[in-house]
């Protein structure tokens, strides 16, 4: 009998935000996959180990996921990662692939997930708490009310047009583009709040655009809300 691949969402950083199902699947899976070259260096491993101390006793598969837009390099990485996962599944062992936030939202895990399914293996997604929900909770605000739309935008791409959309805008992983993000927000007159490293060591909260550090890290998320007249 072949094994099953589980894409396990582990939340944005706080180990207490792991779901009961995520913890169960991780504990039951004989092999744990993490995105990176060395498991101890991955954020996912560090988060989960706080909730599951015995995690270090598991067999690990480190899957390199380079931070690049080079299509050929990404394809090769995803193909190799899927092939290595399938070798383990072929042996009858389940694999829990740890991924930050929720696997369905801008997750590199999905590229492996689709390839594994195409190869005829079973793969399932275990939902996790999204970073933007965790950030809103930490800021003690709601994301949307009544008929307000919600737009989730990767800040590494064009954001000028997106900021013209109605409702609440979420700029994910804005760190490397922070100077540009701040400039665009000021030009458009938008007001926003941001949390860097939500739920992780070094967490920082910025309640307005002026406070935001242009050298903020990769795990920075900005929430831009329309003014509510109620």
PDB file of C-alpha atoms in Angstrom:
ATOM      1  CA  UNK A   1       0.000   0.000   0.000  1.00  0.00           C
ATOM      2  CA  UNK A   2       1.383   3.391  -0.985  1.00  0.00           C
ATOM      3  CA  UNK A   3       1.839   6.235   1.462  1.00  0.00           C
ATOM      4  CA  UNK A   4      -0.044   9.522   1.564  1.00  0.00           C
ATOM      5  CA  UNK A   5       1.412  13.022   1.278  1.00  0.00           C
ATOM      6  CA  UNK A   6      -0.042  15.566   3.706  1.00  0.00           C
ATOM      7  CA  UNK A   7       0.528  19.268   3.119  1.00  0.00           C
ATOM      8  CA  UNK A   8       0.287  20.497   6.693  1.00  0.00           C
ATOM      9  CA  UNK A   9      -0.412  24.173   7.371  1.00  0.00           C
ATOM     10  CA  UNK A  10       1.343  25.089  10.615  1.00  0.00           C
ATOM     11  CA  UNK A  11       0.140  28.689  10.941  1.00  0.00           C
ATOM     12  CA  UNK A  12       2.188  31.883  10.726  1.00  0.00           C
ATOM     13  CA  UNK A  13       4.655  31.411  13.567  1.00  0.00           C
ATOM     14  CA  UNK A  14       3.085  30.964  16.982  1.00  0.00           C
ATOM     15  CA  UNK A  15       3.298  27.225  17.821  1.00  0.00           C
ATOM     16  CA  UNK A  16       0.059  27.530  19.802  1.00  0.00           C
ATOM     17  CA  UNK A  17      -1.738  28.225  16.518  1.00  0.00           C
ATOM     18  CA  UNK A  18      -1.110  24.718  15.190  1.00  0.00           C
ATOM     19  CA  UNK A  19      -4.425  22.923  14.841  1.00  0.00           C
ATOM     20  CA  UNK A  20      -5.120  19.664  16.658  1.00  0.00           C
ATOM     21  CA  UNK A  21      -5.338  17.939  13.281  1.00  0.00           C
ATOM     22  CA  UNK A  22      -1.965  19.286  12.189  1.00  0.00           C
ATOM     23  CA  UNK A  23      -0.350  18.026  15.399  1.00  0.00           C
ATOM     24  CA  UNK A  24      -1.951  14.589  14.983  1.00  0.00           C
ATOM     25  CA  UNK A  25      -0.884  14.204  11.349  1.00  0.00           C
ATOM     26  CA  UNK A  26       2.675  15.287  12.143  1.00  0.00           C
ATOM     27  CA  UNK A  27       2.922  12.847  15.059  1.00  0.00           C
ATOM     28  CA  UNK A  28       1.491   9.975  13.008  1.00  0.00           C
ATOM     29  CA  UNK A  29       3.653  10.530   9.910  1.00  0.00           C
ATOM     30  CA  UNK A  30       6.967   8.629   9.890  1.00  0.00           C
ATOM     31  CA  UNK A  31       8.594  11.138   7.508  1.00  0.00           C
ATOM     32  CA  UNK A  32       8.529  14.936   7.812  1.00  0.00           C
ATOM     33  CA  UNK A  33       9.337  17.118   4.803  1.00  0.00           C
ATOM     34  CA  UNK A  34      10.464  20.713   5.274  1.00  0.00           C
ATOM     35  CA  UNK A  35      11.155  23.448   2.702  1.00  0.00           C
ATOM     36  CA  UNK A  36      14.900  24.098   2.865  1.00  0.00           C
ATOM     37  CA  UNK A  37      18.327  22.539   2.636  1.00  0.00           C
ATOM     38  CA  UNK A  38      18.830  21.726   6.337  1.00  0.00           C
ATOM     39  CA  UNK A  39      15.883  20.991   8.624  1.00  0.00           C
ATOM     40  CA  UNK A  40      17.316  22.842  11.643  1.00  0.00           C
ATOM     41  CA  UNK A  41      17.565  26.030   9.590  1.00  0.00           C
ATOM     42  CA  UNK A  42      13.951  26.023   8.414  1.00  0.00           C
ATOM     43  CA  UNK A  43      11.366  28.254  10.064  1.00  0.00           C
ATOM     44  CA  UNK A  44       8.766  25.487   9.821  1.00  0.00           C
ATOM     45  CA  UNK A  45      10.905  23.042  11.801  1.00  0.00           C
ATOM     46  CA  UNK A  46      11.648  25.603  14.512  1.00  0.00           C
ATOM     47  CA  UNK A  47       7.954  26.402  14.943  1.00  0.00           C
ATOM     48  CA  UNK A  48       6.691  22.836  15.112  1.00  0.00           C
ATOM     49  CA  UNK A  49       9.457  21.614  17.399  1.00  0.00           C
ATOM     50  CA  UNK A  50       8.178  23.992  20.087  1.00  0.00           C
ATOM     51  CA  UNK A  51       4.814  22.214  20.041  1.00  0.00           C
ATOM     52  CA  UNK A  52       6.123  18.702  19.363  1.00  0.00           C
ATOM     53  CA  UNK A  53       9.514  18.209  21.113  1.00  0.00           C
ATOM     54  CA  UNK A  54       9.824  14.653  19.794  1.00  0.00           C
ATOM     55  CA  UNK A  55       9.824  16.006  16.241  1.00  0.00           C
ATOM     56  CA  UNK A  56      13.624  15.778  16.100  1.00  0.00           C
ATOM     57  CA  UNK A  57      13.367  11.983  16.350  1.00  0.00           C
ATOM     58  CA  UNK A  58      11.519  11.739  13.032  1.00  0.00           C
ATOM     59  CA  UNK A  59      13.005  10.926   9.627  1.00  0.00           C
ATOM     60  CA  UNK A  60      13.341  14.149   7.641  1.00  0.00           C
ATOM     61  CA  UNK A  61      13.285  15.072   3.992  1.00  0.00           C
ATOM     62  CA  UNK A  62      14.706  18.523   3.258  1.00  0.00           C
ATOM     63  CA  UNK A  63      13.261  19.894   0.005  1.00  0.00           C
ATOM     64  CA  UNK A  64      15.149  22.873  -1.388  1.00  0.00           C
ATOM     65  CA  UNK A  65      12.767  25.657  -2.444  1.00  0.00           C
ATOM     66  CA  UNK A  66      14.933  28.498  -3.801  1.00  0.00           C
ATOM     67  CA  UNK A  67      13.632  32.068  -3.470  1.00  0.00           C
ATOM     68  CA  UNK A  68      13.777  33.020  -7.130  1.00  0.00           C
ATOM     69  CA  UNK A  69      11.573  33.855 -10.126  1.00  0.00           C
ATOM     70  CA  UNK A  70      13.774  31.803 -12.463  1.00  0.00           C
ATOM     71  CA  UNK A  71      11.150  29.496 -14.011  1.00  0.00           C
ATOM     72  CA  UNK A  72      13.604  26.795 -15.054  1.00  0.00           C
ATOM     73  CA  UNK A  73      15.262  26.657 -11.641  1.00  0.00           C
ATOM     74  CA  UNK A  74      11.900  26.540  -9.898  1.00  0.00           C
ATOM     75  CA  UNK A  75      10.585  23.784 -12.162  1.00  0.00           C
ATOM     76  CA  UNK A  76      13.691  21.683 -11.582  1.00  0.00           C
ATOM     77  CA  UNK A  77      13.426  22.180  -7.827  1.00  0.00           C
ATOM     78  CA  UNK A  78       9.728  21.282  -7.730  1.00  0.00           C
ATOM     79  CA  UNK A  79      10.238  18.236  -9.957  1.00  0.00           C
ATOM     80  CA  UNK A  80      13.095  16.956  -7.812  1.00  0.00           C
ATOM     81  CA  UNK A  81      11.156  17.565  -4.613  1.00  0.00           C
ATOM     82  CA  UNK A  82       8.120  15.684  -5.910  1.00  0.00           C
ATOM     83  CA  UNK A  83      10.277  12.771  -7.105  1.00  0.00           C
ATOM     84  CA  UNK A  84      11.912  12.422  -3.683  1.00  0.00           C
ATOM     85  CA  UNK A  85       8.544  12.527  -1.942  1.00  0.00           C
ATOM     86  CA  UNK A  86       7.143   9.897  -4.310  1.00  0.00           C
ATOM     87  CA  UNK A  87      10.041   7.547  -3.564  1.00  0.00           C
ATOM     88  CA  UNK A  88       9.019   7.583   0.092  1.00  0.00           C
ATOM     89  CA  UNK A  89       5.320   7.188  -0.703  1.00  0.00           C
ATOM     90  CA  UNK A  90       6.155   4.221  -2.944  1.00  0.00           C
ATOM     91  CA  UNK A  91       7.710   2.524   0.084  1.00  0.00           C
ATOM     92  CA  UNK A  92       4.381   2.778   1.911  1.00  0.00           C
ATOM     93  CA  UNK A  93       5.300   5.576   4.315  1.00  0.00           C
ATOM     94  CA  UNK A  94       3.282   8.758   4.796  1.00  0.00           C
ATOM     95  CA  UNK A  95       4.937  12.170   4.477  1.00  0.00           C
ATOM     96  CA  UNK A  96       3.876  15.329   6.339  1.00  0.00           C
ATOM     97  CA  UNK A  97       5.149  18.358   4.439  1.00  0.00           C
ATOM     98  CA  UNK A  98       5.293  21.357   6.798  1.00  0.00           C
ATOM     99  CA  UNK A  99       4.291  24.680   5.292  1.00  0.00           C
ATOM    100  CA  UNK A 100       3.776  28.083   6.909  1.00  0.00           C
ATOM    101  CA  UNK A 101       0.270  29.508   7.150  1.00  0.00           C
ATOM    102  CA  UNK A 102      -2.224  27.609   5.021  1.00  0.00           C
ATOM    103  CA  UNK A 103      -1.071  25.384   2.123  1.00  0.00           C
ATOM    104  CA  UNK A 104      -3.693  26.871  -0.210  1.00  0.00           C
ATOM    105  CA  UNK A 105      -2.443  30.487   0.022  1.00  0.00           C
ATOM    106  CA  UNK A 106       0.726  31.333  -1.969  1.00  0.00           C
ATOM    107  CA  UNK A 107       2.395  28.150  -0.751  1.00  0.00           C
ATOM    108  CA  UNK A 108       5.385  26.609  -2.517  1.00  0.00           C
ATOM    109  CA  UNK A 109       4.122  23.263  -1.224  1.00  0.00           C
ATOM    110  CA  UNK A 110       1.329  23.302  -3.819  1.00  0.00           C
ATOM    111  CA  UNK A 111       3.806  22.802  -6.658  1.00  0.00           C
ATOM    112  CA  UNK A 112       4.909  19.532  -5.095  1.00  0.00           C
ATOM    113  CA  UNK A 113       1.318  18.613  -4.214  1.00  0.00           C
ATOM    114  CA  UNK A 114       0.130  18.869  -7.826  1.00  0.00           C
ATOM    115  CA  UNK A 115       3.058  16.875  -9.164  1.00  0.00           C
ATOM    116  CA  UNK A 116       2.535  14.081  -6.646  1.00  0.00           C
ATOM    117  CA  UNK A 117      -1.147  13.840  -7.622  1.00  0.00           C
ATOM    118  CA  UNK A 118      -0.195  13.744 -11.308  1.00  0.00           C
ATOM    119  CA  UNK A 119       2.076  10.781 -10.590  1.00  0.00           C
ATOM    120  CA  UNK A 120      -0.893   8.853  -9.225  1.00  0.00           C
ATOM    121  CA  UNK A 121      -0.230   9.152  -5.505  1.00  0.00           C
ATOM    122  CA  UNK A 122      -2.653  10.358  -2.852  1.00  0.00           C
ATOM    123  CA  UNK A 123      -2.086  13.842  -1.419  1.00  0.00           C
ATOM    124  CA  UNK A 124      -4.206  15.761   1.082  1.00  0.00           C
ATOM    125  CA  UNK A 125      -4.170  19.317   2.432  1.00  0.00           C
ATOM    126  CA  UNK A 126      -4.415  20.090   6.159  1.00  0.00           C
ATOM    127  CA  UNK A 127      -5.603  23.664   6.617  1.00  0.00           C
ATOM    128  CA  UNK A 128      -3.673  26.062   8.828  1.00  0.00           C
ATOM    129  CA  UNK A 129      -4.351  29.542  10.203  1.00  0.00           C
ATOM    130  CA  UNK A 130      -3.421  32.138   7.598  1.00  0.00           C
ATOM    131  CA  UNK A 131      -0.904  34.877   8.355  1.00  0.00           C
ATOM    132  CA  UNK A 132      -3.335  37.681   7.540  1.00  0.00           C
ATOM    133  CA  UNK A 133      -5.949  36.352   9.980  1.00  0.00           C
ATOM    134  CA  UNK A 134      -3.297  36.032  12.695  1.00  0.00           C
ATOM    135  CA  UNK A 135      -2.020  39.561  12.007  1.00  0.00           C
ATOM    136  CA  UNK A 136      -5.528  41.030  12.160  1.00  0.00           C
ATOM    137  CA  UNK A 137      -6.135  39.250  15.466  1.00  0.00           C
ATOM    138  CA  UNK A 138      -2.842  40.545  16.872  1.00  0.00           C
ATOM    139  CA  UNK A 139      -3.775  44.083  15.776  1.00  0.00           C
ATOM    140  CA  UNK A 140      -7.166  43.550  17.435  1.00  0.00           C
ATOM    141  CA  UNK A 141      -9.071  44.513  14.292  1.00  0.00           C
ATOM    142  CA  UNK A 142     -11.455  42.849  11.870  1.00  0.00           C
ATOM    143  CA  UNK A 143     -10.473  42.303   8.263  1.00  0.00           C
ATOM    144  CA  UNK A 144     -13.835  42.940   6.598  1.00  0.00           C
ATOM    145  CA  UNK A 145     -17.373  43.853   7.627  1.00  0.00           C
ATOM    146  CA  UNK A 146     -20.789  43.753   5.931  1.00  0.00           C
ATOM    147  CA  UNK A 147     -20.236  43.587   2.146  1.00  0.00           C
ATOM    148  CA  UNK A 148     -16.585  44.700   2.137  1.00  0.00           C
ATOM    149  CA  UNK A 149     -14.372  42.657  -0.220  1.00  0.00           C
ATOM    150  CA  UNK A 150     -10.972  41.315   0.828  1.00  0.00           C
ATOM    151  CA  UNK A 151      -7.990  41.350  -1.549  1.00  0.00           C
ATOM    152  CA  UNK A 152      -4.892  39.284  -0.777  1.00  0.00           C
ATOM    153  CA  UNK A 153      -1.921  40.531  -2.799  1.00  0.00           C
ATOM    154  CA  UNK A 154       1.690  39.297  -3.033  1.00  0.00           C
ATOM    155  CA  UNK A 155       3.722  42.461  -2.464  1.00  0.00           C
ATOM    156  CA  UNK A 156       6.555  41.211  -4.671  1.00  0.00           C
ATOM    157  CA  UNK A 157       4.433  41.993  -7.717  1.00  0.00           C
ATOM    158  CA  UNK A 158       2.627  45.123  -8.949  1.00  0.00           C
ATOM    159  CA  UNK A 159       0.590  46.697  -6.165  1.00  0.00           C
ATOM    160  CA  UNK A 160      -0.353  50.119  -7.558  1.00  0.00           C
ATOM    161  CA  UNK A 161      -3.464  48.831  -9.351  1.00  0.00           C
ATOM    162  CA  UNK A 162      -4.376  46.580  -6.453  1.00  0.00           C
ATOM    163  CA  UNK A 163      -4.514  49.507  -4.041  1.00  0.00           C
ATOM    164  CA  UNK A 164      -7.274  51.037  -6.149  1.00  0.00           C
ATOM    165  CA  UNK A 165      -9.548  48.092  -5.408  1.00  0.00           C
ATOM    166  CA  UNK A 166     -12.386  48.607  -2.900  1.00  0.00           C
ATOM    167  CA  UNK A 167     -12.349  47.043   0.550  1.00  0.00           C
ATOM    168  CA  UNK A 168      -9.455  45.702   2.612  1.00  0.00           C
ATOM    169  CA  UNK A 169      -6.094  44.977   1.009  1.00  0.00           C
ATOM    170  CA  UNK A 170      -3.562  42.527   2.445  1.00  0.00           C
ATOM    171  CA  UNK A 171       0.038  42.793   1.189  1.00  0.00           C
ATOM    172  CA  UNK A 172       1.816  39.529   1.927  1.00  0.00           C
ATOM    173  CA  UNK A 173       5.567  39.004   2.319  1.00  0.00           C
ATOM    174  CA  UNK A 174       6.271  42.672   1.774  1.00  0.00           C
ATOM    175  CA  UNK A 175       9.733  42.778   3.360  1.00  0.00           C
ATOM    176  CA  UNK A 176      11.976  43.011   0.302  1.00  0.00           C
ATOM    177  CA  UNK A 177       9.704  45.591  -1.328  1.00  0.00           C
ATOM    178  CA  UNK A 178       9.052  47.670   1.788  1.00  0.00           C
ATOM    179  CA  UNK A 179      10.550  50.913   0.501  1.00  0.00           C
ATOM    180  CA  UNK A 180       8.387  50.715  -2.610  1.00  0.00           C
ATOM    181  CA  UNK A 181       5.331  49.697  -0.597  1.00  0.00           C
ATOM    182  CA  UNK A 182       5.722  52.704   1.713  1.00  0.00           C
ATOM    183  CA  UNK A 183       6.196  55.038  -1.242  1.00  0.00           C
ATOM    184  CA  UNK A 184       3.096  53.769  -3.043  1.00  0.00           C
ATOM    185  CA  UNK A 185       0.989  53.945   0.110  1.00  0.00           C
ATOM    186  CA  UNK A 186       2.023  57.543   0.725  1.00  0.00           C
ATOM    187  CA  UNK A 187       1.362  58.513  -2.896  1.00  0.00           C
ATOM    188  CA  UNK A 188      -2.132  57.002  -2.834  1.00  0.00           C
ATOM    189  CA  UNK A 189      -2.950  58.353   0.624  1.00  0.00           C
ATOM    190  CA  UNK A 190      -3.667  54.875   1.972  1.00  0.00           C
ATOM    191  CA  UNK A 191      -3.382  54.095   5.664  1.00  0.00           C
ATOM    192  CA  UNK A 192      -1.982  50.773   6.762  1.00  0.00           C
ATOM    193  CA  UNK A 193      -0.685  48.707   9.647  1.00  0.00           C
ATOM    194  CA  UNK A 194       1.945  45.995   9.589  1.00  0.00           C
ATOM    195  CA  UNK A 195       3.351  43.156  11.658  1.00  0.00           C
ATOM    196  CA  UNK A 196       6.807  41.738  11.027  1.00  0.00           C
ATOM    197  CA  UNK A 197       7.419  38.123  12.109  1.00  0.00           C
ATOM    198  CA  UNK A 198       3.931  37.615  13.547  1.00  0.00           C
ATOM    199  CA  UNK A 199       4.070  35.051  16.344  1.00  0.00           C
ATOM    200  CA  UNK A 200       7.823  34.531  15.899  1.00  0.00           C
ATOM    201  CA  UNK A 201      10.848  35.799  17.818  1.00  0.00           C
ATOM    202  CA  UNK A 202      11.507  39.409  16.861  1.00  0.00           C
ATOM    203  CA  UNK A 203       7.852  40.226  16.258  1.00  0.00           C
ATOM    204  CA  UNK A 204       7.307  43.933  15.617  1.00  0.00           C
ATOM    205  CA  UNK A 205       4.027  45.829  15.313  1.00  0.00           C
ATOM    206  CA  UNK A 206       3.687  49.006  13.234  1.00  0.00           C
ATOM    207  CA  UNK A 207       0.390  50.869  13.557  1.00  0.00           C
ATOM    208  CA  UNK A 208       0.927  53.407  10.785  1.00  0.00           C
ATOM    209  CA  UNK A 209       2.897  53.861   7.574  1.00  0.00           C
ATOM    210  CA  UNK A 210       5.444  56.263   9.052  1.00  0.00           C
ATOM    211  CA  UNK A 211       6.536  53.748  11.703  1.00  0.00           C
ATOM    212  CA  UNK A 212       7.229  50.948   9.228  1.00  0.00           C
ATOM    213  CA  UNK A 213      10.896  50.017   8.918  1.00  0.00           C
ATOM    214  CA  UNK A 214      12.019  49.924   5.275  1.00  0.00           C
ATOM    215  CA  UNK A 215      14.475  47.168   6.226  1.00  0.00           C
ATOM    216  CA  UNK A 216      11.739  44.923   7.614  1.00  0.00           C
ATOM    217  CA  UNK A 217      12.183  41.191   7.108  1.00  0.00           C
ATOM    218  CA  UNK A 218      10.598  38.816   4.599  1.00  0.00           C
ATOM    219  CA  UNK A 219       7.734  37.806   6.897  1.00  0.00           C
ATOM    220  CA  UNK A 220       6.092  41.228   6.930  1.00  0.00           C
ATOM    221  CA  UNK A 221       2.386  41.665   6.266  1.00  0.00           C
ATOM    222  CA  UNK A 222       0.558  44.941   5.681  1.00  0.00           C
ATOM    223  CA  UNK A 223      -3.187  45.443   6.156  1.00  0.00           C
ATOM    224  CA  UNK A 224      -4.793  48.427   4.435  1.00  0.00           C
ATOM    225  CA  UNK A 225      -8.367  49.171   5.431  1.00  0.00           C
ATOM    226  CA  UNK A 226     -10.835  51.638   3.999  1.00  0.00           C
ATOM    227  CA  UNK A 227     -12.112  54.271   6.386  1.00  0.00           C
ATOM    228  CA  UNK A 228     -15.276  53.147   8.101  1.00  0.00           C
ATOM    229  CA  UNK A 229     -17.826  55.901   8.669  1.00  0.00           C
ATOM    230  CA  UNK A 230     -20.023  53.809  10.996  1.00  0.00           C
TER     231      UNK A 230
END
